[in-house]
């Protein structure tokens, strides 16, 4: 298939425009009209073949992940996803592959009211970059630098599953079949916590999504806010079956690829947060406290300090 057939049949034909999209796919640039009283949040996340995904990944799974990791950044700010651009490099434009990719991409975009307004398509080694834009009421976006001493530390969903699946792929561990199935589903189809993030706008102080490992990502909040935290590793939510593997603490605290939200909120917000969790059908767990002493202290249920071999993922480490 040719580049322009792809754009016409699979992108222009599927595009849907809201009232703020003055001009969508098809010109040199899209035009978006800002609305009074709303801030626009912009973020990009890139996935590379061989680094972020195996190049024999199913196109539907890949499309889901490419978008979900970007939706997760909007969730972390409490923003409502609105528009995205998608730049792709592919070794060839195989029509069946492209169709499966686009069906999955638009299914997830539609589920979030997200519109694709542009992008770029080139031949090359597998690379997918999405730039996503979302909105919040002016001044309300959740930032990393807003944690306060005495806040509770919360995390959504379950941590460590995606990393456990990756260890199995690398033959570093052999997960039982049913455990692998659950972990692999978490790795391939992360669920961006958009509804939770939006609800947290008026409840949480600081928030961030867990993409590179819980300890490292929480540390970003602590550094930005000039505070510390104590977290009970035994309280961190995970798949209970993972605790039979010796690496479980490493996976849960430092695994990455979880796309859950870690956030801080005053204790007075506890009931409202539990109600929001029920409304948004997203489990949340209270795992620690923000302290005036800087640094992140990980302890177990008996109060012993937990030491990790590394705290998270760094591409240049
Ligand atoms: P230009 O030459 O100005 O870069 P292109 O011919 O590459 O324009 O693209 C034509 C139109 O198709 C543009 O509106 C562009 O935003 C859109 N487009 C191209 N590739 C993609 C893609 N992968 N996803 C979404 N929109 C795309
Ligand atoms: Mg172009």
Short mmCIF file of C-alpha atoms and ligand atoms in Angstrom, two decimals:
data_model
loop_
_atom_site.label_atom_id
_atom_site.label_comp_id
_atom_site.label_asym_id
_atom_site.label_seq_id
_atom_site.Cartn_x
_atom_site.Cartn_y
_atom_site.Cartn_z
CA UNK A 1 0.00 0.00 0.00
CA UNK A 2 1.16 3.56 -0.73
CA UNK A 3 1.59 6.30 1.83
CA UNK A 4 -1.26 8.46 0.49
CA UNK A 5 -3.67 5.52 0.24
CA UNK A 6 -2.93 4.80 3.87
CA UNK A 7 -3.60 8.42 4.87
CA UNK A 8 -6.80 8.66 2.84
CA UNK A 9 -8.34 5.27 3.57
CA UNK A 10 -7.23 4.68 7.10
CA UNK A 11 -6.79 8.13 8.63
CA UNK A 12 -8.87 10.77 6.83
CA UNK A 13 -11.81 8.36 6.47
CA UNK A 14 -11.80 7.62 10.21
CA UNK A 15 -11.24 11.07 11.54
CA UNK A 16 -13.82 12.71 13.64
CA UNK A 17 -13.68 16.40 14.61
CA UNK A 18 -14.92 18.21 17.68
CA UNK A 19 -15.86 21.90 17.78
CA UNK A 20 -12.33 22.95 18.68
CA UNK A 21 -10.76 21.25 15.66
CA UNK A 22 -10.99 23.91 12.96
CA UNK A 23 -8.90 21.81 10.56
CA UNK A 24 -7.89 18.16 10.92
CA UNK A 25 -5.84 15.71 8.84
CA UNK A 26 -5.13 16.71 5.24
CA UNK A 27 -3.40 20.08 5.30
CA UNK A 28 0.12 21.06 6.30
CA UNK A 29 -0.97 21.52 9.90
CA UNK A 30 -4.06 21.05 12.00
CA UNK A 31 -5.77 24.08 13.56
CA UNK A 32 -7.10 23.88 17.09
CA UNK A 33 -9.01 26.69 18.73
CA UNK A 34 -8.30 27.14 22.44
CA UNK A 35 -11.24 27.71 24.80
CA UNK A 36 -11.37 30.41 27.44
CA UNK A 37 -10.90 29.09 30.95
CA UNK A 38 -9.12 25.89 29.87
CA UNK A 39 -5.42 25.02 29.87
CA UNK A 40 -4.01 22.77 27.13
CA UNK A 41 -1.60 20.02 28.24
CA UNK A 42 0.85 18.62 25.67
CA UNK A 43 2.96 15.49 25.97
CA UNK A 44 4.85 13.05 23.70
CA UNK A 45 5.84 9.44 24.17
CA UNK A 46 7.77 7.38 21.66
CA UNK A 47 7.92 3.59 21.34
CA UNK A 48 10.75 1.95 19.40
CA UNK A 49 10.84 -1.58 18.02
CA UNK A 50 13.31 -3.81 19.85
CA UNK A 51 13.44 -1.38 22.74
CA UNK A 52 9.85 -0.83 23.86
CA UNK A 53 8.16 -3.64 21.96
CA UNK A 54 9.03 -6.85 20.13
CA UNK A 55 8.64 -6.22 16.38
CA UNK A 56 6.49 -9.36 15.99
CA UNK A 57 3.92 -7.78 18.34
CA UNK A 58 0.32 -7.98 17.11
CA UNK A 59 -0.62 -4.68 15.42
CA UNK A 60 -3.74 -4.32 17.58
CA UNK A 61 -1.69 -4.67 20.79
CA UNK A 62 0.93 -2.23 19.55
CA UNK A 63 -1.63 0.43 18.59
CA UNK A 64 -3.26 0.09 21.99
CA UNK A 65 0.03 0.56 23.81
CA UNK A 66 1.23 3.45 21.64
CA UNK A 67 -1.89 5.39 22.57
CA UNK A 68 -2.35 4.11 26.15
CA UNK A 69 1.09 5.28 27.29
CA UNK A 70 0.22 8.77 26.04
CA UNK A 71 -3.27 8.74 27.56
CA UNK A 72 -1.53 7.82 30.80
CA UNK A 73 0.40 11.11 30.74
CA UNK A 74 -2.89 12.99 30.41
CA UNK A 75 -4.32 10.91 33.28
CA UNK A 76 -1.35 11.87 35.44
CA UNK A 77 -2.18 15.57 34.95
CA UNK A 78 -5.91 15.04 35.47
CA UNK A 79 -6.40 16.23 31.89
CA UNK A 80 -9.20 15.24 29.53
CA UNK A 81 -7.54 13.82 26.38
CA UNK A 82 -8.62 15.76 23.28
CA UNK A 83 -6.29 15.54 20.28
CA UNK A 84 -3.23 13.60 19.13
CA UNK A 85 -0.76 13.39 16.31
CA UNK A 86 0.86 10.08 15.36
CA UNK A 87 4.21 9.78 13.61
CA UNK A 88 5.19 6.34 12.41
CA UNK A 89 8.18 4.71 10.76
CA UNK A 90 7.46 1.26 9.35
CA UNK A 91 9.58 -1.04 7.16
CA UNK A 92 6.53 -1.57 4.88
CA UNK A 93 2.83 -0.65 4.69
CA UNK A 94 1.18 -4.06 4.82
CA UNK A 95 -2.55 -3.48 4.45
CA UNK A 96 -3.77 -6.18 6.85
CA UNK A 97 -1.28 -4.98 9.45
CA UNK A 98 -2.30 -1.33 8.98
CA UNK A 99 -6.00 -2.17 9.18
CA UNK A 100 -5.61 -4.07 12.46
CA UNK A 101 -3.41 -1.28 13.84
CA UNK A 102 -5.87 1.48 12.92
CA UNK A 103 -8.96 -0.44 14.14
CA UNK A 104 -7.37 -0.82 17.55
CA UNK A 105 -6.02 2.74 17.59
CA UNK A 106 -9.37 4.33 16.77
CA UNK A 107 -11.23 2.02 19.16
CA UNK A 108 -9.14 3.29 22.08
CA UNK A 109 -9.18 6.89 20.83
CA UNK A 110 -12.97 6.81 20.45
CA UNK A 111 -13.38 5.33 23.92
CA UNK A 112 -11.63 8.43 25.30
CA UNK A 113 -13.10 11.03 22.94
CA UNK A 114 -9.61 11.57 21.51
CA UNK A 115 -9.21 12.82 17.94
CA UNK A 116 -6.29 12.17 15.63
CA UNK A 117 -5.49 15.51 13.96
CA UNK A 118 -2.24 14.80 12.14
CA UNK A 119 1.05 12.99 12.02
CA UNK A 120 3.72 11.74 9.70
CA UNK A 121 4.35 8.45 7.90
CA UNK A 122 7.78 7.33 6.70
CA UNK A 123 9.57 4.14 5.79
CA UNK A 124 12.10 3.12 8.40
CA UNK A 125 12.85 1.07 11.49
CA UNK A 126 9.87 0.56 13.76
CA UNK A 127 9.09 3.79 15.60
CA UNK A 128 5.82 5.24 16.85
CA UNK A 129 5.54 8.67 18.38
CA UNK A 130 2.32 10.18 19.63
CA UNK A 131 1.95 13.77 20.73
CA UNK A 132 -1.17 14.07 22.81
CA UNK A 133 -3.06 17.17 23.91
CA UNK A 134 -5.62 17.40 26.67
CA UNK A 135 -7.43 20.04 28.70
CA UNK A 136 -8.05 20.96 32.31
CA UNK A 137 -9.88 23.88 33.88
CA UNK A 138 -7.35 26.71 34.02
CA UNK A 139 -4.73 26.28 36.75
CA UNK A 140 -6.03 22.93 38.04
CA UNK A 141 -3.67 20.48 36.29
CA UNK A 142 -2.00 18.02 38.69
CA UNK A 143 1.72 18.63 39.01
CA UNK A 144 4.62 16.75 40.54
CA UNK A 145 5.72 19.67 42.69
CA UNK A 146 2.62 19.88 44.89
CA UNK A 147 3.03 17.11 47.50
CA UNK A 148 2.75 18.29 51.12
CA UNK A 149 4.19 16.88 54.34
CA UNK A 150 1.58 14.64 55.95
CA UNK A 151 -0.10 13.68 52.66
CA UNK A 152 -1.09 10.09 52.07
CA UNK A 153 0.64 8.30 49.18
CA UNK A 154 -1.72 6.29 46.97
CA UNK A 155 -1.28 4.09 43.95
CA UNK A 156 -3.88 2.82 41.49
CA UNK A 157 -4.32 -0.69 40.09
CA UNK A 158 -1.55 -3.27 40.47
CA UNK A 159 2.21 -2.93 40.00
CA UNK A 160 4.88 -5.30 38.71
CA UNK A 161 2.86 -7.45 36.31
CA UNK A 162 4.29 -6.08 33.05
CA UNK A 163 7.84 -6.45 34.34
CA UNK A 164 7.21 -10.02 35.50
CA UNK A 165 5.99 -10.89 31.98
CA UNK A 166 9.14 -9.33 30.52
CA UNK A 167 11.35 -11.41 32.83
CA UNK A 168 9.53 -14.48 31.54
CA UNK A 169 10.18 -13.39 27.91
CA UNK A 170 13.86 -12.98 28.81
CA UNK A 171 13.86 -16.50 30.38
CA UNK A 172 15.00 -15.03 33.70
CA UNK A 173 12.02 -16.62 35.38
CA UNK A 174 9.33 -19.07 34.40
CA UNK A 175 5.88 -17.87 35.43
CA UNK A 176 3.02 -20.37 35.81
CA UNK A 177 0.85 -20.24 32.68
CA UNK A 178 -2.13 -18.49 34.26
CA UNK A 179 0.12 -15.96 35.99
CA UNK A 180 1.96 -15.28 32.72
CA UNK A 181 -1.37 -14.73 30.93
CA UNK A 182 -2.42 -12.04 33.41
CA UNK A 183 1.00 -10.37 33.41
CA UNK A 184 1.27 -10.42 29.63
CA UNK A 185 -2.19 -8.81 29.33
CA UNK A 186 -1.00 -6.03 31.66
CA UNK A 187 2.19 -5.59 29.61
CA UNK A 188 0.43 -5.47 26.24
CA UNK A 189 -2.75 -3.60 27.15
CA UNK A 190 -2.09 -1.04 29.90
CA UNK A 191 -5.20 0.83 31.02
CA UNK A 192 -4.65 4.57 31.25
CA UNK A 193 -6.33 5.85 34.43
CA UNK A 194 -7.97 8.83 32.77
CA UNK A 195 -11.24 8.90 34.75
CA UNK A 196 -9.35 8.53 38.03
CA UNK A 197 -6.99 11.36 37.09
CA UNK A 198 -9.85 13.68 36.19
CA UNK A 199 -11.55 12.98 39.51
CA UNK A 200 -8.30 13.63 41.38
CA UNK A 201 -8.11 17.20 40.01
CA UNK A 202 -9.88 18.56 43.06
CA UNK A 203 -8.72 15.90 45.57
CA UNK A 204 -5.01 15.18 45.05
CA UNK A 205 -2.01 17.42 45.59
CA UNK A 206 0.62 15.79 43.33
CA UNK A 207 0.38 13.01 40.76
CA UNK A 208 2.50 11.16 38.23
CA UNK A 209 2.10 8.02 36.17
CA UNK A 210 4.23 4.96 36.87
CA UNK A 211 6.05 4.22 33.64
CA UNK A 212 9.68 3.69 34.68
CA UNK A 213 9.17 2.05 38.08
CA UNK A 214 7.18 3.03 41.17
CA UNK A 215 10.16 4.04 43.36
CA UNK A 216 11.78 6.16 40.67
CA UNK A 217 8.52 7.80 39.60
CA UNK A 218 7.48 8.59 43.18
CA UNK A 219 10.98 10.02 43.68
CA UNK A 220 10.20 12.56 40.92
CA UNK A 221 7.28 13.85 43.01
CA UNK A 222 9.46 13.95 46.14
CA UNK A 223 12.28 15.82 44.45
CA UNK A 224 9.96 18.32 42.78
CA UNK A 225 8.08 18.89 46.03
CA UNK A 226 11.22 18.92 48.25
CA UNK A 227 9.77 16.32 50.60
CA UNK A 228 10.34 12.62 51.36
CA UNK A 229 8.13 9.56 51.85
CA UNK A 230 7.86 6.30 53.74
CA UNK A 231 6.22 3.50 51.75
CA UNK A 232 5.27 0.03 52.92
CA UNK A 233 6.37 -2.34 50.15
CA UNK A 234 4.13 -5.11 51.50
CA UNK A 235 1.14 -2.79 50.99
CA UNK A 236 1.95 -2.11 47.33
CA UNK A 237 -0.81 -3.67 45.21
CA UNK A 238 0.23 -6.52 42.93
CA UNK A 239 -0.90 -9.91 41.73
CA UNK A 240 -0.65 -12.05 44.92
CA UNK A 241 0.82 -14.97 42.93
CA UNK A 242 3.90 -12.87 42.10
CA UNK A 243 5.00 -12.90 45.73
CA UNK A 244 6.18 -16.53 45.34
CA UNK A 245 8.99 -15.32 43.02
CA UNK A 246 12.12 -13.94 44.66
CA UNK A 247 12.21 -10.88 42.37
CA UNK A 248 8.73 -9.68 43.31
CA UNK A 249 9.79 -6.60 45.29
CA UNK A 250 12.04 -5.53 42.44
CA UNK A 251 9.21 -5.94 39.90
CA UNK A 252 6.68 -4.06 42.01
CA UNK A 253 8.95 -1.22 43.16
CA UNK A 254 11.11 -0.76 40.09
CA UNK A 255 9.64 -2.75 37.20
CA UNK A 256 8.02 -0.04 35.12
CA UNK A 257 5.54 -0.24 32.25
CA UNK A 258 2.70 -0.23 34.80
CA UNK A 259 0.93 2.97 33.69
CA UNK A 260 -0.75 3.30 37.05
CA UNK A 261 -1.03 6.61 38.92
CA UNK A 262 0.90 7.42 42.08
CA UNK A 263 -0.56 10.44 43.86
CA UNK A 264 -0.53 12.28 47.16
CA UNK A 265 -3.54 13.72 48.93
CA UNK A 266 -4.45 15.03 52.37
CA UNK A 267 -5.91 12.46 54.77
CA UNK A 268 -9.18 14.47 54.76
CA UNK A 269 -9.69 13.34 51.14
CA UNK A 270 -9.65 9.60 51.93
CA UNK A 271 -13.40 9.01 51.74
CA UNK A 272 -13.77 11.05 48.57
CA UNK A 273 -10.87 9.14 46.98
CA UNK A 274 -12.48 5.79 47.82
CA UNK A 275 -15.76 7.04 46.32
CA UNK A 276 -13.91 8.19 43.19
CA UNK A 277 -12.22 4.77 42.93
CA UNK A 278 -15.64 3.12 42.98
CA UNK A 279 -17.07 5.59 40.43
CA UNK A 280 -14.13 5.26 38.07
CA UNK A 281 -13.89 1.48 38.63
CA UNK A 282 -10.20 1.82 39.42
CA UNK A 283 -8.76 0.23 42.55
CA UNK A 284 -6.63 2.54 44.69
CA UNK A 285 -4.40 1.59 47.63
CA UNK A 286 -2.98 3.71 50.43
CA UNK A 287 0.71 2.79 50.58
CA UNK A 288 2.58 5.47 52.53
CA UNK A 289 3.04 8.99 53.84
CA UNK A 290 4.84 12.13 52.75
CA UNK A 291 7.52 13.20 55.26
CA UNK A 292 9.61 16.30 55.87
CA UNK A 293 12.76 14.11 55.81
CA UNK A 294 13.74 14.00 52.15
CA UNK A 295 14.36 10.72 50.30
CA UNK A 296 12.19 7.67 49.78
CA UNK A 297 12.23 5.10 52.57
CA UNK A 298 10.89 1.68 51.61
CA UNK A 299 9.95 -0.55 54.52
CA UNK A 300 8.22 -3.92 54.84
CA UNK A 301 5.24 -4.74 57.06
CA UNK A 302 7.54 -5.38 60.05
CA UNK A 303 9.22 -1.98 59.62
CA UNK A 304 12.50 -3.35 58.20
CA UNK A 305 14.06 -1.24 55.45
CA UNK A 306 13.83 -2.75 51.93
CA UNK A 307 16.86 -2.18 49.70
CA UNK A 308 16.44 -2.42 45.90
CA UNK A 309 19.22 -3.33 43.49
CA UNK A 310 18.00 -0.53 41.21
CA UNK A 311 15.12 1.90 41.51
CA UNK A 312 13.78 2.06 37.99
CA UNK A 313 14.44 2.19 34.32
CA UNK A 314 16.83 4.65 32.66
CA UNK A 315 17.53 4.37 28.93
CA UNK A 316 21.06 5.70 29.34
CA UNK A 317 22.06 3.83 32.49
P1 LIG B 1 3.47 17.00 4.82
O1 LIG B 1 4.12 16.67 3.53
O2 LIG B 1 3.01 18.40 4.95
O3 LIG B 1 4.25 16.50 5.99
P2 LIG B 1 1.99 14.61 4.60
O4 LIG B 1 1.78 14.35 3.17
O5 LIG B 1 3.10 13.91 5.32
O6 LIG B 1 2.10 16.17 4.81
O7 LIG B 1 0.64 14.30 5.37
C1 LIG B 1 -0.62 14.65 4.84
C2 LIG B 1 -1.61 14.75 5.95
O8 LIG B 1 -1.76 13.49 6.59
C3 LIG B 1 -1.19 15.74 7.04
O9 LIG B 1 -2.34 16.41 7.50
C4 LIG B 1 -0.63 14.86 8.13
O10 LIG B 1 -0.82 15.47 9.40
C5 LIG B 1 -1.46 13.58 7.96
N1 LIG B 1 -0.72 12.38 8.36
C6 LIG B 1 0.32 11.80 7.74
N2 LIG B 1 0.72 10.69 8.39
C7 LIG B 1 -0.11 10.56 9.46
C8 LIG B 1 -0.23 9.62 10.52
N3 LIG B 1 0.61 8.58 10.67
N4 LIG B 1 -1.20 9.84 11.43
C9 LIG B 1 -2.04 10.89 11.33
N5 LIG B 1 -2.00 11.79 10.37
C10 LIG B 1 -1.04 11.64 9.42
MG1 LIG B 2 4.77 14.56 6.35
#
